[in-house]
Coordinates of C-alpha atoms in Angstrom, one line a residue:
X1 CA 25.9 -50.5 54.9
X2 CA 23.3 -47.9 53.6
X3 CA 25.5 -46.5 51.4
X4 CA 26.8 -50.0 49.5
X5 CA 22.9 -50.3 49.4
X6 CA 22.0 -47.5 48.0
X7 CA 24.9 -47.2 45.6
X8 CA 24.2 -50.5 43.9
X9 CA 20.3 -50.3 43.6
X10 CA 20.8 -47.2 41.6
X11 CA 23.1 -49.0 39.8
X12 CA 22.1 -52.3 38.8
X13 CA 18.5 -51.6 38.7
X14 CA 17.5 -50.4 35.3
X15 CA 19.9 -53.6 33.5
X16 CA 18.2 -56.1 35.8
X17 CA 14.6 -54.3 34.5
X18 CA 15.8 -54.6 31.0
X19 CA 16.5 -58.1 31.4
X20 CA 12.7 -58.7 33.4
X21 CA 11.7 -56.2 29.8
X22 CA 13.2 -59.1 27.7
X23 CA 12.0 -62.1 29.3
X24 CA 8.1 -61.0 29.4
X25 CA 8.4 -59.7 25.8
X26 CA 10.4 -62.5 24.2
X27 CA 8.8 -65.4 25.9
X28 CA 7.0 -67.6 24.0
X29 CA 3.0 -67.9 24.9
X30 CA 3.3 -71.0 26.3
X31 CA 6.7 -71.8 28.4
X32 CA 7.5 -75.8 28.8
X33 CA 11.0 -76.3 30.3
X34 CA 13.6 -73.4 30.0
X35 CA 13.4 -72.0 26.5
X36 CA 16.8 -71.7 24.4
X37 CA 15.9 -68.3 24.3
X38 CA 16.0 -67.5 28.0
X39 CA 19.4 -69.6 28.2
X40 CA 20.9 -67.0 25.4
X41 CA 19.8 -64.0 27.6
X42 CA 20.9 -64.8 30.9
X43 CA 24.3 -65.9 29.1
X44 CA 24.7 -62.4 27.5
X45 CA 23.6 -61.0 30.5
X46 CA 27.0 -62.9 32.7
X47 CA 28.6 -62.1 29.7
X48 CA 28.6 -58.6 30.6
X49 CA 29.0 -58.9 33.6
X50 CA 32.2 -60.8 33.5
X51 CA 32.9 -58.3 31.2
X52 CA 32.4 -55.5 33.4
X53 CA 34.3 -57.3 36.2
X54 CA 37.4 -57.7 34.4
X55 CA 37.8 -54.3 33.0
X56 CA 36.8 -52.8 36.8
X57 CA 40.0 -55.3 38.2
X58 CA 41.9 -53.0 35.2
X59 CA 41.1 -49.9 35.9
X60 CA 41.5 -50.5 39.6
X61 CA 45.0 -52.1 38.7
X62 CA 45.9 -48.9 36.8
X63 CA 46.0 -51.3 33.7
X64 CA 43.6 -49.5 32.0
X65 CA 43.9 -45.4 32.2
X66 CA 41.9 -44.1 29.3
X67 CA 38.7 -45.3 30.3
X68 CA 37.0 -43.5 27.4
X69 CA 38.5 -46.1 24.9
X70 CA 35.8 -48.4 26.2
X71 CA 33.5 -46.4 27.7
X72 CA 32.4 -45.1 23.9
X73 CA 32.4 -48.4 22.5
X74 CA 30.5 -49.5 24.6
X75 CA 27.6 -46.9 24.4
X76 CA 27.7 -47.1 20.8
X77 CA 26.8 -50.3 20.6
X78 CA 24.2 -49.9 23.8
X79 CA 22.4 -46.9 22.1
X80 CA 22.2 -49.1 18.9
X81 CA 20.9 -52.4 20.2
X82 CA 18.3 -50.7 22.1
X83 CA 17.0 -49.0 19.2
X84 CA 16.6 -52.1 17.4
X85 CA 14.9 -53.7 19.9
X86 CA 12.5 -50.6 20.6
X87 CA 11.7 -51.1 17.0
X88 CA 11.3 -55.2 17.0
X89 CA 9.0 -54.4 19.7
X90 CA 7.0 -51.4 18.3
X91 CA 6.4 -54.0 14.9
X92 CA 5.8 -57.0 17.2
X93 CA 2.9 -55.1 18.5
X94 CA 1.8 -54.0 15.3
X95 CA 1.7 -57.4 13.8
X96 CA 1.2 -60.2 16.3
X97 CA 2.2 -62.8 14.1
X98 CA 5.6 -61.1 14.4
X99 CA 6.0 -61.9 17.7
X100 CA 8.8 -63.9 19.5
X101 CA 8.4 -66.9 17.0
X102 CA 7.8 -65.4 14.4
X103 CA 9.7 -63.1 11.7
X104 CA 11.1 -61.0 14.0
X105 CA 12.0 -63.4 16.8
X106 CA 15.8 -63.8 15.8
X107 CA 16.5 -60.1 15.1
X108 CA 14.6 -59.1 18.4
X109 CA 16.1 -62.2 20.5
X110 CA 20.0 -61.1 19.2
X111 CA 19.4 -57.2 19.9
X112 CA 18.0 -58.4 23.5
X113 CA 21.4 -60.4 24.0
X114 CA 23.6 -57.7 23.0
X115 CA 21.6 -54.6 24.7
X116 CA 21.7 -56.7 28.0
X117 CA 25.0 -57.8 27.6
X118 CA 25.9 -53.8 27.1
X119 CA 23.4 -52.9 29.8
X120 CA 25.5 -55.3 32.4
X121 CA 28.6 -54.1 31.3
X122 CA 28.0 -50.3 31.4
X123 CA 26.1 -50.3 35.0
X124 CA 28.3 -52.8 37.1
X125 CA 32.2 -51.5 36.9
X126 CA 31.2 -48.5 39.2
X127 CA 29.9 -51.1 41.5
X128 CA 32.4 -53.7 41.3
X129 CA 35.1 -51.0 42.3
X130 CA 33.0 -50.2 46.0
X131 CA 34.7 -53.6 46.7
X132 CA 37.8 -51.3 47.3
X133 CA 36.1 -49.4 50.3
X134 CA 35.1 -52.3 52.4
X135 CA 37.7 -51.6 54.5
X136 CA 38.9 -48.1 55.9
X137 CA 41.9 -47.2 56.7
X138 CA 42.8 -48.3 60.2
X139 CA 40.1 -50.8 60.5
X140 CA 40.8 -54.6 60.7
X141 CA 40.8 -57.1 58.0
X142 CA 37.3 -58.8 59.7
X143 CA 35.2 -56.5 61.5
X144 CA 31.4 -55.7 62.3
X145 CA 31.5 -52.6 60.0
X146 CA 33.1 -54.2 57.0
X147 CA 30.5 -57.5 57.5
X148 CA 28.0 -54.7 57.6
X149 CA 29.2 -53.1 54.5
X150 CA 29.5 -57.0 52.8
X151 CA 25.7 -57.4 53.4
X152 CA 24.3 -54.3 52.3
X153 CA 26.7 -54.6 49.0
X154 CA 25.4 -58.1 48.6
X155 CA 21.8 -57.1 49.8
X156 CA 21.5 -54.9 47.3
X157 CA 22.1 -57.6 45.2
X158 CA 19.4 -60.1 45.9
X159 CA 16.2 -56.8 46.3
X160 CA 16.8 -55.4 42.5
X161 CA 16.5 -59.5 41.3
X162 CA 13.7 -60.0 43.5
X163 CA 12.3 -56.4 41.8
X164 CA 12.8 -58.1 38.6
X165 CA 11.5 -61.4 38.9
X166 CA 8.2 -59.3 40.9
X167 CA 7.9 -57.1 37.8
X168 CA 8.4 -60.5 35.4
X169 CA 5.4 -62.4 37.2
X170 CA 3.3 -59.6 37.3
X171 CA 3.8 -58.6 33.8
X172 CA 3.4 -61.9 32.9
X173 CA -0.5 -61.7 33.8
X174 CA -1.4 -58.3 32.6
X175 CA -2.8 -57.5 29.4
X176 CA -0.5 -58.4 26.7
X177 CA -1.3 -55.9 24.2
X178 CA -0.6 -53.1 27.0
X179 CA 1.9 -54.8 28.4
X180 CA 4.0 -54.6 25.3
X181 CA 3.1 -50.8 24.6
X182 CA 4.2 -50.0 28.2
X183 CA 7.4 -51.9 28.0
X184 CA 8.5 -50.6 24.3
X185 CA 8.2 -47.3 26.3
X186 CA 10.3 -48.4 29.0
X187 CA 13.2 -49.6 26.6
X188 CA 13.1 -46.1 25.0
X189 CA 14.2 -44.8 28.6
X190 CA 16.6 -47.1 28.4
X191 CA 17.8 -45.8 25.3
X192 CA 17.7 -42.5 26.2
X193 CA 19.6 -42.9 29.3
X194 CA 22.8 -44.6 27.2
X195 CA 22.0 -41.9 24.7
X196 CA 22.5 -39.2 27.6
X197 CA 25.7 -40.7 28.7
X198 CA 27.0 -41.1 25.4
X199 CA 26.5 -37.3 24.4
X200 CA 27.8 -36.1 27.5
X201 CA 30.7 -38.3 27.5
X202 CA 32.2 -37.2 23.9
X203 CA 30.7 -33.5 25.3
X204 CA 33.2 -34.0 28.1
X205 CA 36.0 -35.2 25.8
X206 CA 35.0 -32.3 23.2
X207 CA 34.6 -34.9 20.5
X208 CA 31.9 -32.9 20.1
X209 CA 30.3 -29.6 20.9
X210 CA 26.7 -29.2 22.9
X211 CA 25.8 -25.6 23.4
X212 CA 22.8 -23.7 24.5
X213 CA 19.2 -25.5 25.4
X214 CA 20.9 -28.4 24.4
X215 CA 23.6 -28.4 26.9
X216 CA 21.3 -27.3 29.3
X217 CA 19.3 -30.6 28.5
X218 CA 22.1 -33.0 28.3
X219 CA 23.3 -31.4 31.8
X220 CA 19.6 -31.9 33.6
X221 CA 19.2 -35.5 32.4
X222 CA 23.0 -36.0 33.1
X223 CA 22.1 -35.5 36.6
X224 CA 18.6 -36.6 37.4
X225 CA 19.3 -40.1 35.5
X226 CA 19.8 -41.8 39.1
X227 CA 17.2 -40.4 40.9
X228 CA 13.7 -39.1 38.6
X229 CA 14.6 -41.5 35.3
X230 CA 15.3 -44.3 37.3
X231 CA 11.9 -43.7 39.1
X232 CA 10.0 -43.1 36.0
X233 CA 11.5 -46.3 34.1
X234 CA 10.4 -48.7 37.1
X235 CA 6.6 -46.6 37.7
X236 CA 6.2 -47.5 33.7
X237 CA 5.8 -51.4 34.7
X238 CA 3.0 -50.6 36.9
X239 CA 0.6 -49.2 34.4
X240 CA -0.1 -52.7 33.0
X241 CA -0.2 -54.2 36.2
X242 CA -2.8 -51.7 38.0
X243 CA -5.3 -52.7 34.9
X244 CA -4.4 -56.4 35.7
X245 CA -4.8 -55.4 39.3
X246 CA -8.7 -54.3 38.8
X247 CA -9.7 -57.0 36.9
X248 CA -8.5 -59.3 39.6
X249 CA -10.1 -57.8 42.5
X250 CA -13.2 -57.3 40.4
X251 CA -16.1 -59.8 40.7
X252 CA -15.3 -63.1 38.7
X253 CA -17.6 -64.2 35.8
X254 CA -20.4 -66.7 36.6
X255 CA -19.3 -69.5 35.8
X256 CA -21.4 -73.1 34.9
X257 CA -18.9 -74.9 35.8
X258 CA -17.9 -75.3 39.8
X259 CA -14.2 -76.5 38.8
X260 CA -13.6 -73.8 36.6
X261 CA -15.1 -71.4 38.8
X262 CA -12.8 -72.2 41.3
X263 CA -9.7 -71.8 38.9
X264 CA -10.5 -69.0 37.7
X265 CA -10.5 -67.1 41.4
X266 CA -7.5 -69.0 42.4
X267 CA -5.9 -67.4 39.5
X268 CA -6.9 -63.9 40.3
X269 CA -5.7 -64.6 44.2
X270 CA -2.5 -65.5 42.3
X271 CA -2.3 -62.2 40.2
X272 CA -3.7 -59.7 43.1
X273 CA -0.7 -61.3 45.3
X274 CA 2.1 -60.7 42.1
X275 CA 0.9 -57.1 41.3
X276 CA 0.7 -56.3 45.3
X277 CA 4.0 -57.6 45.6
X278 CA 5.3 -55.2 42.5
X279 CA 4.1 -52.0 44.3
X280 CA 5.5 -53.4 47.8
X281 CA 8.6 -54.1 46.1
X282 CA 8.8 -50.2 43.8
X283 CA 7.7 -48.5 47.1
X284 CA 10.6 -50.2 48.6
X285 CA 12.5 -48.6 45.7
X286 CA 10.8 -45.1 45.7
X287 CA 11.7 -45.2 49.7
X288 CA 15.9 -46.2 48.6
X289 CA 16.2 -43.6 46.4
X290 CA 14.6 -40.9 47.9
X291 CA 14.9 -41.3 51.8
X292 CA 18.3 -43.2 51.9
X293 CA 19.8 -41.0 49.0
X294 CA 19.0 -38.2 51.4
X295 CA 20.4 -40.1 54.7
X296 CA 23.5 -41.2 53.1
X297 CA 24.2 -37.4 51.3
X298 CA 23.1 -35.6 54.9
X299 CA 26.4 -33.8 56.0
X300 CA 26.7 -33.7 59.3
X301 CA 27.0 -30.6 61.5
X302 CA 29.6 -30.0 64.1
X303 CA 28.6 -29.1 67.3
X304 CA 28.6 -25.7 68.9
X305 CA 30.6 -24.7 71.0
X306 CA 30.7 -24.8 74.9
X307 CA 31.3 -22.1 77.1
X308 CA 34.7 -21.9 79.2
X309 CA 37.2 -20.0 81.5
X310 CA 40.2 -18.2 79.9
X311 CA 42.3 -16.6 82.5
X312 CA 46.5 -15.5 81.6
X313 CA 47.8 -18.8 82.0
X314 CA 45.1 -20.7 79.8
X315 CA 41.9 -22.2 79.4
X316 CA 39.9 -24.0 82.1
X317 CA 37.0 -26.4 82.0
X318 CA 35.7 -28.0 84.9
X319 CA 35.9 -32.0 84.5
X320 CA 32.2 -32.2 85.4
X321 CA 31.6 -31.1 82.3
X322 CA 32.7 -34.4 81.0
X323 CA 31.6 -36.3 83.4
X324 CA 28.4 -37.1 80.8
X325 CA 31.3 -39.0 78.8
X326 CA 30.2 -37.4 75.3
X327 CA 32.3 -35.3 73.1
X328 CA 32.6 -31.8 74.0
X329 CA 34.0 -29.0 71.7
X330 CA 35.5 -25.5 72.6
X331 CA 37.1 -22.8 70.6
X332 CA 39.9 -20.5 71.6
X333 CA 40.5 -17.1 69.5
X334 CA 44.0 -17.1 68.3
X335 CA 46.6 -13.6 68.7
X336 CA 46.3 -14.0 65.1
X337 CA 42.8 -14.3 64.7
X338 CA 42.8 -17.9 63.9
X339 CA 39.8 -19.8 65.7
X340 CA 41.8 -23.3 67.4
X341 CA 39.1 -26.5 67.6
X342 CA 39.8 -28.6 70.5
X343 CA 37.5 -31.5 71.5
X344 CA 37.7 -33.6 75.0
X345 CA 35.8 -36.5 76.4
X346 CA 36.2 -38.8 79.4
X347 CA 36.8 -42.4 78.4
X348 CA 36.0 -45.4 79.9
X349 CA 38.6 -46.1 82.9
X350 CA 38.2 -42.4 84.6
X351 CA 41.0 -40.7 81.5
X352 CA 40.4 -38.3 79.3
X353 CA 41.0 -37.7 75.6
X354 CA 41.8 -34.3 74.4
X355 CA 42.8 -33.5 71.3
X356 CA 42.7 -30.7 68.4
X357 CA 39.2 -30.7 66.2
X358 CA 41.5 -31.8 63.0
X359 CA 43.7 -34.7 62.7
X360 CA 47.2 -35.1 60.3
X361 CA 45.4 -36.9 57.4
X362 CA 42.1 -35.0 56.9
X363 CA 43.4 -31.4 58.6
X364 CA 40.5 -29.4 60.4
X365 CA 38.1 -30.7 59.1
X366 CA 36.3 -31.8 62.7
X367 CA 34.6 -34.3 64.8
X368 CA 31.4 -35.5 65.8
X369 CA 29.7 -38.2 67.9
X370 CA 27.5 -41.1 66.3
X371 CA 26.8 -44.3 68.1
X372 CA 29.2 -43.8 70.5
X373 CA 31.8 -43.3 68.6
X374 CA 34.0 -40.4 67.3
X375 CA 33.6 -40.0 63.1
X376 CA 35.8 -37.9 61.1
X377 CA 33.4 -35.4 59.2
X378 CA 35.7 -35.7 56.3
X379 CA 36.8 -39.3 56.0
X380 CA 33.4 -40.9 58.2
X381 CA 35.9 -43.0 60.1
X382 CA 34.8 -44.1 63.4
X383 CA 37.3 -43.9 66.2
X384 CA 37.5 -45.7 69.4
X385 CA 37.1 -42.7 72.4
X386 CA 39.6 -44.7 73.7
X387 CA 42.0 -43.7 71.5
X388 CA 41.1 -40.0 71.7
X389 CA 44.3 -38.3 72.6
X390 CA 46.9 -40.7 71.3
X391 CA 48.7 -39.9 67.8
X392 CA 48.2 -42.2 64.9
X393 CA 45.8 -43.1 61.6
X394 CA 42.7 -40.2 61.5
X395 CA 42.8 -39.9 65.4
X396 CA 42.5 -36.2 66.7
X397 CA 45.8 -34.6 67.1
X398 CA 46.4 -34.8 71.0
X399 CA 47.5 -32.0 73.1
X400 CA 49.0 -31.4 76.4
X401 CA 46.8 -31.0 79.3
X402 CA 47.0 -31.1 82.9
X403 CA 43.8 -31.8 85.2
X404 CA 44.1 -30.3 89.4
X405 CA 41.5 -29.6 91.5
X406 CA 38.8 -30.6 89.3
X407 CA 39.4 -28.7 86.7
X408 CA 41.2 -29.5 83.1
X409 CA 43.9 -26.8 81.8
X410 CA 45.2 -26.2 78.8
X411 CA 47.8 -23.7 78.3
X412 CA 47.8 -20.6 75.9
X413 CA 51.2 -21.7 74.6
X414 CA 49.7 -25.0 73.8
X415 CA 46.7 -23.1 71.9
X416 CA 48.5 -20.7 70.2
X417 CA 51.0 -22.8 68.9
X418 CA 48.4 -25.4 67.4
X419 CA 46.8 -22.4 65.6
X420 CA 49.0 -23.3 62.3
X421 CA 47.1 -26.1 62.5
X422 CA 43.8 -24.1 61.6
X423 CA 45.3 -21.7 59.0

């Protein structure tokens, strides 16, 4: 769930920003109804989107093998639109009379459409294709894991709109002429982010050739442009909305008239409540894509260890050892040198699961316990301890063991011929 969560807030964040970007710079200063403008928008917006759906169906399909074919185009045309827009901006706030109904309203409104429609398209194939994962191998069709992995996909979702919309009503209050300066900055990160990819894209394809600093440069924003970038683009919104936030909580004007004395501090409850909401709501963010980034990247560590007896016929473990029900792990040294992972448990029903630390699909690559359950380090698939010691899907690979006398032996033919298993 955490990790569909995490994947598609990093995502889907900065196009649903751009959008919010759009709306509070483009909107005219008075809004009665929906404006045509907003309807064009959100149309390129599911434009792109569609867009970006389709050709992720493609490429999972294997219809579509050369992604670069699009991938180019596409940034091309992302890089270029936002420019334009940067600049109808950067003039708007010149000139006010240029503004969204003015001379540049239709060359600013068009450039919006198609740098949204680009922005959906470029950010949401990589998320439309986690769709694929729902289900692991082995697990059934309907299960609590896949529902789990459903909402936090979904989830995901529904917190970068209500980011959005948060950022929109906020902005919407704060000082315009700030406001505008601030956002024409954040659609430069914008830029610069499709700008990045683009360059390191035909980098990658040697279209062309980035050496030196500048390599160095393309390679650091290449890979800090879904943690610090993303971070920076959403903290821009709150510099407009902290000066909004100090004038509201600042002592209202006298005012002669009760009534509009009254309105004017209901309106400053209204903007405190918008702006507090923002910071909730990029603290939130800050929180996803620091502290779950680093849960959902944290590799897990294999136990040590545990102590045993090895006599000439084997190795022995005394069953109350296991008695705790928890996976245990032991290591035998190999004639050859090879070190040979074994792991047992006692399941539910007074058995016991023992099997190899490695499995036929993933190979050694080990076990450990989470939530009662037995994951695969490799794969993260959870097992059932019941099925500890039977063959099949990423199970552990079993091996013969006989238990007499309280105590659980395992043969030194049995260890040394699973030692291929570790080479």
């Amino acid at each position: 769930m955490l990790e569909r969560f995490v994947s598609v807030v990093g995502g889907a964040t900065l196009p649903f920003l751009l959008y919010a970007a759009a709306a509070v710079i483009l909107a005219p200063a008075l809004i009665e109804g929906w404006p045509r403008s907003s309807r064009q928008r959100l149309a390129a917006a599911l434009v792109g989107t569609a867009g970006a759906v389709v050709f992720a169906v493609l490429r999972a399909l294997a219809v579509v093998t050369d992604r670069t074919a699009v991938t180019v185009p596409t940034l091309i045309v992302c890089v270029v639109a936002d420019l334009v827009l940067l600049g109808c901006v950067l003039a708007m706030a010149r000139q006010p009379r240029w503004g969204a109904s003015g001379r540049l309203g239709v060359l600013a409104q068009a450039a919006a459409c198609v740098a949204l429609a680009g922005a959906f398209f470029r950010a949401v194939p990589e998320v439309i294709l986690q769709l694929a994962a729902f289900i692991e191998p082995g697990e059934e069709v309907v299960s609590s894991e896949m529902l789990l992995r459903v909402l936090g996909f979904a989830g995901a979702w529904a917190c970068v709109a209500v980011l959005s919309f948060l950022y929109y009503r906020a902005a919407r209050r704060a000082p315009v002429v700030l406001t505008r300066a601030s956002l024409a900055l954040f659609i430069a990160v914008v830029a610069c982010v499709h700008l990045l990819q683009l360059l390191r894209l035909l980098n990658g394809t040697q279209r062309i050739h980035i050496t030196g600093t500048g390599f160095r440069l393309l390679s650091w924003g290449a890979n800090n442009l879904e943690g610090i970038i993303l971070l920076a683009a959403a903290a821009i919104w709150l510099v407009p909305l902290a000066v909004e936030l100090a004038r509201a909580v600042g002592r209202a004007p006298a005012q002669a008239n009760p009534a509009r004395l009254r309105s004017v501090k209901a309106d400053r409850r209204r903007s405190r409540r918008w702006v507090l909401a923002s910071v909730g709501a990029f603290t939130a963010l800050v929180l996803t894509r620091t502290v779950a980034v680093a849960k959902v990247n944290e590799v897990p560590t294999l136990s040590e260890p545990e102590p045993y007896d090895l006599s000439a016929d084997g190795a022995r473990i005394p069953t109350s050892l296991l008695a705790d029900g928890h996976l245990h792990r032991f290591v035998y040294g190999a004639s050859g040198g090879t070190q040979v992972r074994w792991i047992a448990l006692l399941k539910n029903g007074g058995a016991y699961g023992v099997g190899l630390d490695a499995c036929e699909s993933c190979g050694p690559s080990g076990y450990y316990e989470a939530d009662g359950k037995v994951i695969c380090k490799r794969c993260d698939v959870a097992i059932n301890p019941a099925t500890v010691g039977f063959k099949g899907g990423c199970n552990p690979i079993p091996i013969e063991y006989t238990v007499e006398d309280g105590t659980m032996l395992i043969t030194t033919e049995v260890l040394e011929a699973s030692a291929k298993v570790f080479d």
